[in-house]
mmCIF file of C-alpha atoms and ligand atoms in Angstrom:
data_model
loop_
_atom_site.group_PDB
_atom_site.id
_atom_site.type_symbol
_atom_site.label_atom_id
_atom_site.label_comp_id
_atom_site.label_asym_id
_atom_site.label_seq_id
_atom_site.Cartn_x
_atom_site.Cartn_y
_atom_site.Cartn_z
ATOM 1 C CA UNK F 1404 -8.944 89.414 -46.641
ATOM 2 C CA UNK F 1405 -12.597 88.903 -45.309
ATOM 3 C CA UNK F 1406 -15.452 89.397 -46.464
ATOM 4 C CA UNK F 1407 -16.819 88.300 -49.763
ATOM 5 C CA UNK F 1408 -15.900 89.886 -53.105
ATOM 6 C CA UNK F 1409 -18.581 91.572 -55.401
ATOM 7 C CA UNK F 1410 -19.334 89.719 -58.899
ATOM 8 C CA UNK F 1411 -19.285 92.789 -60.966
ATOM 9 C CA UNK F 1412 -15.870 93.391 -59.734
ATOM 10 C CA UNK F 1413 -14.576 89.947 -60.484
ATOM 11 C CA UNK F 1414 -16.345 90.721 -64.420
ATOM 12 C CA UNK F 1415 -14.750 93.951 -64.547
ATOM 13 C CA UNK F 1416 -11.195 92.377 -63.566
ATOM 14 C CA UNK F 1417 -11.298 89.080 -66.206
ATOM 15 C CA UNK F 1418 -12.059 92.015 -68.448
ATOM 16 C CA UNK F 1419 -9.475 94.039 -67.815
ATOM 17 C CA UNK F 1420 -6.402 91.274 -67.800
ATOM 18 C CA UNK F 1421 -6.272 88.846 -70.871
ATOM 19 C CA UNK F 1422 -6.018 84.991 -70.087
ATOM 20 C CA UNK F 1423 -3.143 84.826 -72.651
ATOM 21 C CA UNK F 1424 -1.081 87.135 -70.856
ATOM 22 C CA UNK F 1425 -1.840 85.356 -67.895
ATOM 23 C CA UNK F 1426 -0.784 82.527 -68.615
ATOM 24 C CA UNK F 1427 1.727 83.312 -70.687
ATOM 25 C CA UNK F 1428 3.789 85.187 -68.226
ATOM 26 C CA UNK F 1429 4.030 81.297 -66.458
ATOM 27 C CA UNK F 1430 3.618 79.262 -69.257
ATOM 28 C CA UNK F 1431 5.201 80.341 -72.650
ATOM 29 C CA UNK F 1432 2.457 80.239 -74.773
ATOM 30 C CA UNK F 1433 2.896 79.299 -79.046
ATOM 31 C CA UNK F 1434 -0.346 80.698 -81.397
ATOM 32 C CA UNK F 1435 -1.328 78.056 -83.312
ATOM 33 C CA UNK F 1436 -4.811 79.890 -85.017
ATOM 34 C CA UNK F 1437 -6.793 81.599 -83.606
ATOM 35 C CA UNK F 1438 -5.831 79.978 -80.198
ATOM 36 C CA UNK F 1439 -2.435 79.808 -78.250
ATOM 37 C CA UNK F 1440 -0.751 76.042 -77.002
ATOM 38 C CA UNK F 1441 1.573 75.144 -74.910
ATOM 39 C CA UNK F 1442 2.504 71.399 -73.052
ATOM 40 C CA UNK F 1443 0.259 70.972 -70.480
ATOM 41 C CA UNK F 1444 1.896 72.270 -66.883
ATOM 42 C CA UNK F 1445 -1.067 70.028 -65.340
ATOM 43 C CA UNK F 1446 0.264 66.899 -66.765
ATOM 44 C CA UNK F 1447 3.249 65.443 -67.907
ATOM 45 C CA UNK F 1448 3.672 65.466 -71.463
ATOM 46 C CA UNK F 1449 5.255 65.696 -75.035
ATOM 47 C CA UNK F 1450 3.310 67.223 -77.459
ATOM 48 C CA UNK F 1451 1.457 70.449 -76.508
ATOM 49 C CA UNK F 1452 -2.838 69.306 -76.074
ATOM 50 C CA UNK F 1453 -2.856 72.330 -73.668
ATOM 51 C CA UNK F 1454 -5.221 75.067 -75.386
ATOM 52 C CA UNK F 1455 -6.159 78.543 -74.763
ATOM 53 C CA UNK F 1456 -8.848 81.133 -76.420
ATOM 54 C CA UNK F 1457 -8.438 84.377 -76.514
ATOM 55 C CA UNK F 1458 -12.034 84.816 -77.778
ATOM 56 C CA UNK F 1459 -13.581 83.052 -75.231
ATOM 57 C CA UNK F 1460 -10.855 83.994 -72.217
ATOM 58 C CA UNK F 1461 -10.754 80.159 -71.578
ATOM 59 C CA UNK F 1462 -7.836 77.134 -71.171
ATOM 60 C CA UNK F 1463 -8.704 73.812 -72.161
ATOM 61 C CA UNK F 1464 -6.528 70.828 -71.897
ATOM 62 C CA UNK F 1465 -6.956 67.784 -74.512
ATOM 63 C CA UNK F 1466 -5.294 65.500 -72.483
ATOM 64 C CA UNK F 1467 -6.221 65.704 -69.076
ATOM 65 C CA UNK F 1468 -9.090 67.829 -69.086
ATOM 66 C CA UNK F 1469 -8.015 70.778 -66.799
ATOM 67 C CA UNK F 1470 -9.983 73.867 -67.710
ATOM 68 C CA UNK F 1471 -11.327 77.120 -66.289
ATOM 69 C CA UNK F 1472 -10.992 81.249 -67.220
ATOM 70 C CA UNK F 1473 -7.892 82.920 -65.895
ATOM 71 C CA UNK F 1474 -8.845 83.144 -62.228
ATOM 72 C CA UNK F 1475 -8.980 79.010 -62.358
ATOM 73 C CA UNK F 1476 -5.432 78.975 -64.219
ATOM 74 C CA UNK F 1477 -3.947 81.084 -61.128
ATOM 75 C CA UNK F 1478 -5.490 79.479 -58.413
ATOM 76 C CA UNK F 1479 -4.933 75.577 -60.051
ATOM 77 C CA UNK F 1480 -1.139 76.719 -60.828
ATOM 78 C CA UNK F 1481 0.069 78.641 -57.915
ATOM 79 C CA UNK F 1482 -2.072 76.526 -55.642
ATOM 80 C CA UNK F 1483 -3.672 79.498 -54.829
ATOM 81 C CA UNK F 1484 -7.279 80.386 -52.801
ATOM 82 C CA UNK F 1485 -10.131 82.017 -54.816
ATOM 83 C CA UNK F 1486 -9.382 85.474 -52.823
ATOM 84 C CA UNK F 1487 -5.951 84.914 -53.651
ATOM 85 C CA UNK F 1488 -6.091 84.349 -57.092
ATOM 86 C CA UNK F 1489 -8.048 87.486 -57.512
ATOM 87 C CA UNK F 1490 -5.611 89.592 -55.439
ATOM 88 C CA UNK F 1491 -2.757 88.451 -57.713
ATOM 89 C CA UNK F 1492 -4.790 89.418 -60.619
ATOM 90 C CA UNK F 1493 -5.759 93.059 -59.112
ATOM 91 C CA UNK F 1494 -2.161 93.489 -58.530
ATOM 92 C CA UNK F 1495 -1.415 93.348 -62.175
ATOM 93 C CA UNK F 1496 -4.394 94.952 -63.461
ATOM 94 C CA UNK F 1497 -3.634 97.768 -61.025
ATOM 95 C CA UNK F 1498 -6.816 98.041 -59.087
ATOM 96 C CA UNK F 1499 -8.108 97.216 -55.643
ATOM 97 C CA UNK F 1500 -10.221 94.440 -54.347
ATOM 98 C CA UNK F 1501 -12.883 95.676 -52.923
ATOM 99 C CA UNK F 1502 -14.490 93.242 -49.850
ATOM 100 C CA UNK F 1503 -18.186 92.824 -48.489
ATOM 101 C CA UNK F 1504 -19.470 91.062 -45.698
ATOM 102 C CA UNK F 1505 -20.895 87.794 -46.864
ATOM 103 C CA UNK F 1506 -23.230 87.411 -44.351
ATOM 104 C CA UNK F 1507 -25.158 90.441 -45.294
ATOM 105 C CA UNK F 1508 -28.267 89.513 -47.250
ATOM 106 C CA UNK F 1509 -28.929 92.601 -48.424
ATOM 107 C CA UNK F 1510 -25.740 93.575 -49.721
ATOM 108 C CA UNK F 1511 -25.311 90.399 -51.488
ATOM 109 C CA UNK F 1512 -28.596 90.887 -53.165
ATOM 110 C CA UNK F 1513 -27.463 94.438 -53.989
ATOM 111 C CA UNK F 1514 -24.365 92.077 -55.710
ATOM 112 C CA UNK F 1515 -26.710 89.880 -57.901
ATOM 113 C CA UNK F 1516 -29.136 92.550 -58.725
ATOM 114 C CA UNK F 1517 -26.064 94.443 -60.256
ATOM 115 C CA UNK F 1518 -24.597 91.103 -62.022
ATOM 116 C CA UNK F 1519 -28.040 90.621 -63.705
ATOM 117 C CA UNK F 1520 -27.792 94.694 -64.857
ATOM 118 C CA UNK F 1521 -24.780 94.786 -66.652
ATOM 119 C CA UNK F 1522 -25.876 91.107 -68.362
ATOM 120 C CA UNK F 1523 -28.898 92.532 -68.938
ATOM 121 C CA UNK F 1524 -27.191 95.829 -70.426
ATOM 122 C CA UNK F 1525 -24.780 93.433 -72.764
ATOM 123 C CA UNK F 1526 -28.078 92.158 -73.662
ATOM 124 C CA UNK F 1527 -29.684 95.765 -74.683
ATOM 125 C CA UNK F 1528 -26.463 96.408 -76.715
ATOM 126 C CA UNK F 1529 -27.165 93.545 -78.668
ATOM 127 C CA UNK F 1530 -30.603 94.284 -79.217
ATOM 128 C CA UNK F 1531 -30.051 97.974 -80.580
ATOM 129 C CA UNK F 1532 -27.386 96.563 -83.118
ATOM 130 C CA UNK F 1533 -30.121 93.981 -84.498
ATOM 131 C CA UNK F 1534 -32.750 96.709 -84.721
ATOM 132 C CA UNK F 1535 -29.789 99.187 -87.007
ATOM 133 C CA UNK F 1536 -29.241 96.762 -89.243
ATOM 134 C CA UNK F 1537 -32.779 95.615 -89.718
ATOM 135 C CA UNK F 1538 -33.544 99.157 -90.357
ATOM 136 C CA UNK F 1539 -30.846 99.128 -92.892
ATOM 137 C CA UNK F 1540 -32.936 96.922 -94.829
ATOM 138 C CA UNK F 1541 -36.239 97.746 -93.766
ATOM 139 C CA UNK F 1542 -36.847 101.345 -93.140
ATOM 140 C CA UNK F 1543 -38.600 103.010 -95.933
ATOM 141 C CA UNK F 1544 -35.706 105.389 -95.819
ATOM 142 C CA UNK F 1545 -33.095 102.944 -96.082
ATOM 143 C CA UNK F 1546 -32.209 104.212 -99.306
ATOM 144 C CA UNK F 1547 -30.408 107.238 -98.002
ATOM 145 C CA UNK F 1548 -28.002 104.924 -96.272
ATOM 146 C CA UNK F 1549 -28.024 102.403 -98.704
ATOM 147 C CA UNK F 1550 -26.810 104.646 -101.167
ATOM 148 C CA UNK F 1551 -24.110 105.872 -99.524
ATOM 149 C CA UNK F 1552 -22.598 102.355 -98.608
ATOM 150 C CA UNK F 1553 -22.684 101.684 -102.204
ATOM 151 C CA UNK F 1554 -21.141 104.882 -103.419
ATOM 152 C CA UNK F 1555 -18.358 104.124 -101.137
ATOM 153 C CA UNK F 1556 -17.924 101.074 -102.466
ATOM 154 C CA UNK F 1557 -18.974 98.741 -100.205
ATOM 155 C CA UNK F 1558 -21.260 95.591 -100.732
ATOM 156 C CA UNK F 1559 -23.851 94.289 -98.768
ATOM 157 C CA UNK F 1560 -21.915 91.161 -97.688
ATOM 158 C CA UNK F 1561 -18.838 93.669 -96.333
ATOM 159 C CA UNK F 1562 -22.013 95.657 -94.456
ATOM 160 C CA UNK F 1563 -23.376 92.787 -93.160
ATOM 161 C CA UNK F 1564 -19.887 91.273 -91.794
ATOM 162 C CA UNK F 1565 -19.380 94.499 -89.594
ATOM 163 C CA UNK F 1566 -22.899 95.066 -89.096
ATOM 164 C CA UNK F 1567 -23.083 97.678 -89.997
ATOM 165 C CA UNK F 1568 -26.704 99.478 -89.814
ATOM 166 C CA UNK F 1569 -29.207 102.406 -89.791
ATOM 167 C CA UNK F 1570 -30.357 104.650 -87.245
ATOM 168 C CA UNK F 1571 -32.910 105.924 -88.776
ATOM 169 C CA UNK F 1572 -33.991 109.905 -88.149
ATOM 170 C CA UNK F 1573 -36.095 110.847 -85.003
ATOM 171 C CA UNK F 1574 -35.592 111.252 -81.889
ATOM 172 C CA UNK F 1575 -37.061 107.835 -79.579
ATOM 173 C CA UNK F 1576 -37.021 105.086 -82.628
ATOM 174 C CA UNK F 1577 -34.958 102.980 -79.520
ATOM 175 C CA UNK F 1578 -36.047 104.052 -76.982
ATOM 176 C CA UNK F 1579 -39.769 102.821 -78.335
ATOM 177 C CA UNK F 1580 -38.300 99.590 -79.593
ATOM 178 C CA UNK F 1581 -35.697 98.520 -76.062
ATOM 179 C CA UNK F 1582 -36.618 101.180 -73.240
ATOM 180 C CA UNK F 1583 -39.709 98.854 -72.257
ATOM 181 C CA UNK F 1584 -39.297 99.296 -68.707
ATOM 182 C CA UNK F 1585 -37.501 101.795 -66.173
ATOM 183 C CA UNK F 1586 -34.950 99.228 -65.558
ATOM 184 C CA UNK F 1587 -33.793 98.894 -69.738
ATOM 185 C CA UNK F 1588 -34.340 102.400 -69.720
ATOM 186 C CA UNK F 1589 -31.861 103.175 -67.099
ATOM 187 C CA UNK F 1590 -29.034 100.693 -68.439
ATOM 188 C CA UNK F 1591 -29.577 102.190 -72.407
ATOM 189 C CA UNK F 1592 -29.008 105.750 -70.486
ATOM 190 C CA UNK F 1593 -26.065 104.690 -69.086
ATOM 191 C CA UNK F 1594 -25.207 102.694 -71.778
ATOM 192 C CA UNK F 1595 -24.499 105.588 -73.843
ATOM 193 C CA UNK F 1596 -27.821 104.788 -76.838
ATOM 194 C CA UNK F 1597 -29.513 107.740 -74.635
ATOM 195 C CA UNK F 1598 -29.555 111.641 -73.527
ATOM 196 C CA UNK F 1599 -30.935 112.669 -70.629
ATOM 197 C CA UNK F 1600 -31.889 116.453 -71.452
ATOM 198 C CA UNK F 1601 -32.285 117.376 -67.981
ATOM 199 C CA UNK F 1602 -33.896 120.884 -68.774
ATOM 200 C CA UNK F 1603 -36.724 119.407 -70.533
ATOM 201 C CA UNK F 1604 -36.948 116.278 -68.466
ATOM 202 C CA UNK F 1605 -37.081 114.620 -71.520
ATOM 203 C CA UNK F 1606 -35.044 111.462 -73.252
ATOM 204 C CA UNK F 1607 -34.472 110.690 -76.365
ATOM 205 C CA UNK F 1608 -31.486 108.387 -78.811
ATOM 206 C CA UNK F 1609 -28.079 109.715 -78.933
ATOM 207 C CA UNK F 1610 -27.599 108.511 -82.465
ATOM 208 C CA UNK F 1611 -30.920 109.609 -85.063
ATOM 209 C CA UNK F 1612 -30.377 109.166 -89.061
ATOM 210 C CA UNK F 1613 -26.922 107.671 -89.109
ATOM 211 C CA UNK F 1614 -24.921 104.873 -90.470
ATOM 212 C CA UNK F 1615 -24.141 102.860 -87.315
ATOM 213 C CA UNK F 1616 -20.947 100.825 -86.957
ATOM 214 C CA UNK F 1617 -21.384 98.155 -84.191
ATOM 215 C CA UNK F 1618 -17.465 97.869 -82.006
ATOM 216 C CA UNK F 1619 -17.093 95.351 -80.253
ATOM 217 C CA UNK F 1620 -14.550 94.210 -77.091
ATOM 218 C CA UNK F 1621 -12.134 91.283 -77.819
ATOM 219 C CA UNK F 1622 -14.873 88.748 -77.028
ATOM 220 C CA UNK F 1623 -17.098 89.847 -79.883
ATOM 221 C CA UNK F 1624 -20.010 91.432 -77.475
ATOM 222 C CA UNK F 1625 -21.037 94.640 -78.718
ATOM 223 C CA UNK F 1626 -19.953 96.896 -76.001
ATOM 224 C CA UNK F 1627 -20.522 100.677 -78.243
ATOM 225 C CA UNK F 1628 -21.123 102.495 -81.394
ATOM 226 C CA UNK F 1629 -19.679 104.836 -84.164
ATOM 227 C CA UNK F 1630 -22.639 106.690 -86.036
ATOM 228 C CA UNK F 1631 -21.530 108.461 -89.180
ATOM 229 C CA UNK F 1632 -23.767 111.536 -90.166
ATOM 230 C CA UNK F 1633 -25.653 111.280 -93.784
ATOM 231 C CA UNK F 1634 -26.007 114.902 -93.522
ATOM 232 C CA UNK F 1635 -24.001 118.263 -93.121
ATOM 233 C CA UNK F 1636 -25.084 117.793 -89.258
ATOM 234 C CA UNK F 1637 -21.947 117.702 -86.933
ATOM 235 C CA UNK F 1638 -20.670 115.800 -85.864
ATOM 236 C CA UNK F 1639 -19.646 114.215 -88.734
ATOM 237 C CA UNK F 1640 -18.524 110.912 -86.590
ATOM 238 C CA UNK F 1641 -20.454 110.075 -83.350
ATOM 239 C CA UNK F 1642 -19.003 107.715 -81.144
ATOM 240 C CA UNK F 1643 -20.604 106.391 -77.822
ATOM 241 C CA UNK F 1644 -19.116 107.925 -74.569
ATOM 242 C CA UNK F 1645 -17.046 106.257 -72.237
ATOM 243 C CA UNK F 1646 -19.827 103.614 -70.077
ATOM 244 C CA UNK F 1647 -19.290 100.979 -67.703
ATOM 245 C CA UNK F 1648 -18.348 98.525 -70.442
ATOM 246 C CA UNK F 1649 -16.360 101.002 -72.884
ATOM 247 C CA UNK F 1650 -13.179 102.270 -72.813
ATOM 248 C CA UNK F 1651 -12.108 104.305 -75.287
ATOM 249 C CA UNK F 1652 -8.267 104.164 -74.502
ATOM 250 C CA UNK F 1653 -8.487 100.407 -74.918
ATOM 251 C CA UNK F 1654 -10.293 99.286 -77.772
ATOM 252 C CA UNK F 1655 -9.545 99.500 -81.324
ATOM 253 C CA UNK F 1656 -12.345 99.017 -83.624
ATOM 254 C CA UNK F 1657 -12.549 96.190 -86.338
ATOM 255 C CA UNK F 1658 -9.767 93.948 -84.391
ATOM 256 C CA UNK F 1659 -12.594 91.602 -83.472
ATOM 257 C CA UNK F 1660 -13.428 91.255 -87.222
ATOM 258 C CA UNK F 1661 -10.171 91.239 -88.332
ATOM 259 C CA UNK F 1662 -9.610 87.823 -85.825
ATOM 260 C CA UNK F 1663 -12.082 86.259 -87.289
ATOM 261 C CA UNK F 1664 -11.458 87.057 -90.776
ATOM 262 C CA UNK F 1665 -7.668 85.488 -89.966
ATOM 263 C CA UNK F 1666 -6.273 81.525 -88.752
ATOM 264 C CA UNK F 1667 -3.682 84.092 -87.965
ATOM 265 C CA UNK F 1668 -3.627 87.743 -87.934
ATOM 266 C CA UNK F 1669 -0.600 88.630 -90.778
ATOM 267 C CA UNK F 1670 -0.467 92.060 -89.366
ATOM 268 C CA UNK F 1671 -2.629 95.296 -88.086
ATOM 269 C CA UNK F 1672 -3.016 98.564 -90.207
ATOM 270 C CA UNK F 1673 -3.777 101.322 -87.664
ATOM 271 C CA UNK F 1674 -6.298 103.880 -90.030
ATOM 272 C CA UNK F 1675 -8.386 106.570 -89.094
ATOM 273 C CA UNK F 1676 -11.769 105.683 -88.890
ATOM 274 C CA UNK F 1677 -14.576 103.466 -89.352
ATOM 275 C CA UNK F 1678 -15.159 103.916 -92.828
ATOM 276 C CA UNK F 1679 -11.420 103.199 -93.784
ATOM 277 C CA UNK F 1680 -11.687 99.974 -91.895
ATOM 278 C CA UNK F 1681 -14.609 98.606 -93.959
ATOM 279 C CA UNK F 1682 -13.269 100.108 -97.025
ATOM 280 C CA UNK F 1683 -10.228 98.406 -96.426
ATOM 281 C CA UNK F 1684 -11.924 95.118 -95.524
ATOM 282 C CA UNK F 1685 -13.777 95.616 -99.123
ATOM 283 C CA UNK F 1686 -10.846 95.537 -101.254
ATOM 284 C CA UNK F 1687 -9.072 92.303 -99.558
ATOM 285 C CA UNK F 1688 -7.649 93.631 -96.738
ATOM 286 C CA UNK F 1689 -9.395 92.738 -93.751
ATOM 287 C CA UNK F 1690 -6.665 93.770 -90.945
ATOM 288 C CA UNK F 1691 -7.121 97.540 -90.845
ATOM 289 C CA UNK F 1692 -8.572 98.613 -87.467
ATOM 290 C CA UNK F 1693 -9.191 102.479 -85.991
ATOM 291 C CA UNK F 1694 -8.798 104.316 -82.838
ATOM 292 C CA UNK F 1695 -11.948 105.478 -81.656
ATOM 293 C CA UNK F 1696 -11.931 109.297 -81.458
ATOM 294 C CA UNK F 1697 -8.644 109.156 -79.624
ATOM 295 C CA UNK F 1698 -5.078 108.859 -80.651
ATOM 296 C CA UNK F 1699 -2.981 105.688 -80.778
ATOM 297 C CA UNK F 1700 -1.632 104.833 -77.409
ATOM 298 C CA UNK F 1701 0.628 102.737 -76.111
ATOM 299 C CA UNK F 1702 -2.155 100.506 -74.848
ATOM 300 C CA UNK F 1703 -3.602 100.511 -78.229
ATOM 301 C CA UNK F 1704 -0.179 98.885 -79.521
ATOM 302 C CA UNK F 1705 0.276 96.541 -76.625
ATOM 303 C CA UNK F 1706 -3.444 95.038 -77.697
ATOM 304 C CA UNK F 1707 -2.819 94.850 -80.884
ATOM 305 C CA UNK F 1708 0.782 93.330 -80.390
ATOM 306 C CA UNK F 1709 -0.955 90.647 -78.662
ATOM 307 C CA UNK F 1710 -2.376 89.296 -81.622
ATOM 308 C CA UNK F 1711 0.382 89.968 -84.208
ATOM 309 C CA UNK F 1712 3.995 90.543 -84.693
ATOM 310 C CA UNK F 1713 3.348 93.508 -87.100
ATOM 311 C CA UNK F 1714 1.664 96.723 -86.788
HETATM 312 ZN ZN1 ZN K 2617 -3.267 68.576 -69.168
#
């Protein structure tokens, strides 16, 4: 139990277990919307004020004002430690707590320094989906990719709710516009938005003259991307690779959208890819979503379960 435990762990960890299950598992937990509710087990009462958001991973109570992420929610209702709260979340998200030494400067700067990375590498991820889609509507080859949206159907309202963009063709467009320093440079490599050709010594952008679909984790953060060719260059679909905040096996793309497109989510339509989703979304029916590059597994259900009673 000593020793202090490392911030990107605790990030990694509210990622990996959702507050709803959390609390669920103590507190049975109705959706009501977007959110869940439930009577308050902080105060005594009658009519459920107690709140929770999936979206934002946060409880909130109306009537007495308890609140906190789902480390709080453990340690306020198993009267639990900090430590202890986070070992009884490890324990369910099947990983181990890792400990260091408090009381070594250096290692806890090592901490921050890699807490400021990966906010600073949510940050990048951000940044390269604003620069697709402005180059959807800016680059003077934008009609290439333009054209293709439309013969597929789609309007520019659909592209612009999935964010969809361009990447336009050669071979450092991003890393000119985000790599401005060794550190962003590092963090778009590992990222996934960059190659390392080791041979050559040389970098350049994974994804060059593509449509880009943006995915994004259950919080709405941008965390990879699908490219679709507008060539006969193969791959035809390119997705990121697996990174420090993407994991294939757990994320389904367009569930994000289809949340918000819902008070409640009627049901999910598992489809193939990208393009289905947003073709889909097009005609009305905004809760397909895709496995990305990898088939449906149970995880995939037990996500997508979480939101709605039909799949
Ligand atoms: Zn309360």
């Amino acid at each position: 139990m000593a020793g202090s435990i490392p911030q990107p762990f605790i990030d990694d960890l509210l990622e990996r277990v959702d507050i709803v299950d959390v609390i669920d598992s103590r507190v049975k937990l109705k959706k009501t919307g977007k959110n869940y509710s439930a009577c308050c087990p902080f105060h005594d009462e009658k009519t459920p004020s107690f709140s929770v958001s999936p979206d934002k991973q946060f409880f909130y109570c109306f009537g007495c004002g308890a609140s906190g992420n789902s480390i709080g929610f453990i340690m306020d209702y198993e009267r639990l430690s900090f430590p202890e709260a986070i070992d009884s979340l490890a324990k369910v998200a099947g990983v181990e707590v890792p400990r260091e030494q408090t009381n070594d400067p250096q290692k806890r700067a090592q901490n921050e320094a890699q807490e400021k990375a990966r906010k600073l590498l949510f940050s990048l991820m951000e940044q390269a989906n604003d620069y697709y889609q402005l180059q959807l509507r800016e680059h003077p080859q934008k009609n290439t990719p333009v054209n293709y949206l439309k013969n597929r159907g789609l309007s520019g309202q659909i592209a612009k709710d999935f964010g969809v963009g361009y990447a336009p063709p050669g071979w450092d467009n991003l890393i000119k516009t985000l790599a401005t320093s060794n550190e962003k440079q590092d963090l778009l490599l590992e990222g996934g938005m960059l190659i390392n050709n080791e041979d050559k010594g040389r970098l350049y952008d994974r994804f060059r003259e593509r449509i880009m679909f943006p995915i994004r984790d259950s919080r709405g953060r941008v965390i990879g991307f699908g490219g679709r060719v507008l060539n006969d260059e193969k791959p035809k679909y390119l997705n990121s690779p697996e990174t420090p905040i993407f994991f294939k096996g757990k994320e389904l793309y367009g569930l994000y959208e289809a949340r918000q497109a819902y008070r409640q989510l009627p049901r999910v339509l598992v489809v193939e890819g990208y393009m289905d989703v947003v073709a889909l979304a097009q005609y009305g029916i905004r809760y397909g979503v895709a496995t990305l590059g990898t088939a449906c597994s149970e995880e995939h259900l037990r996500i997508a379960f979480k939101y709605t009673n039909e799949v």
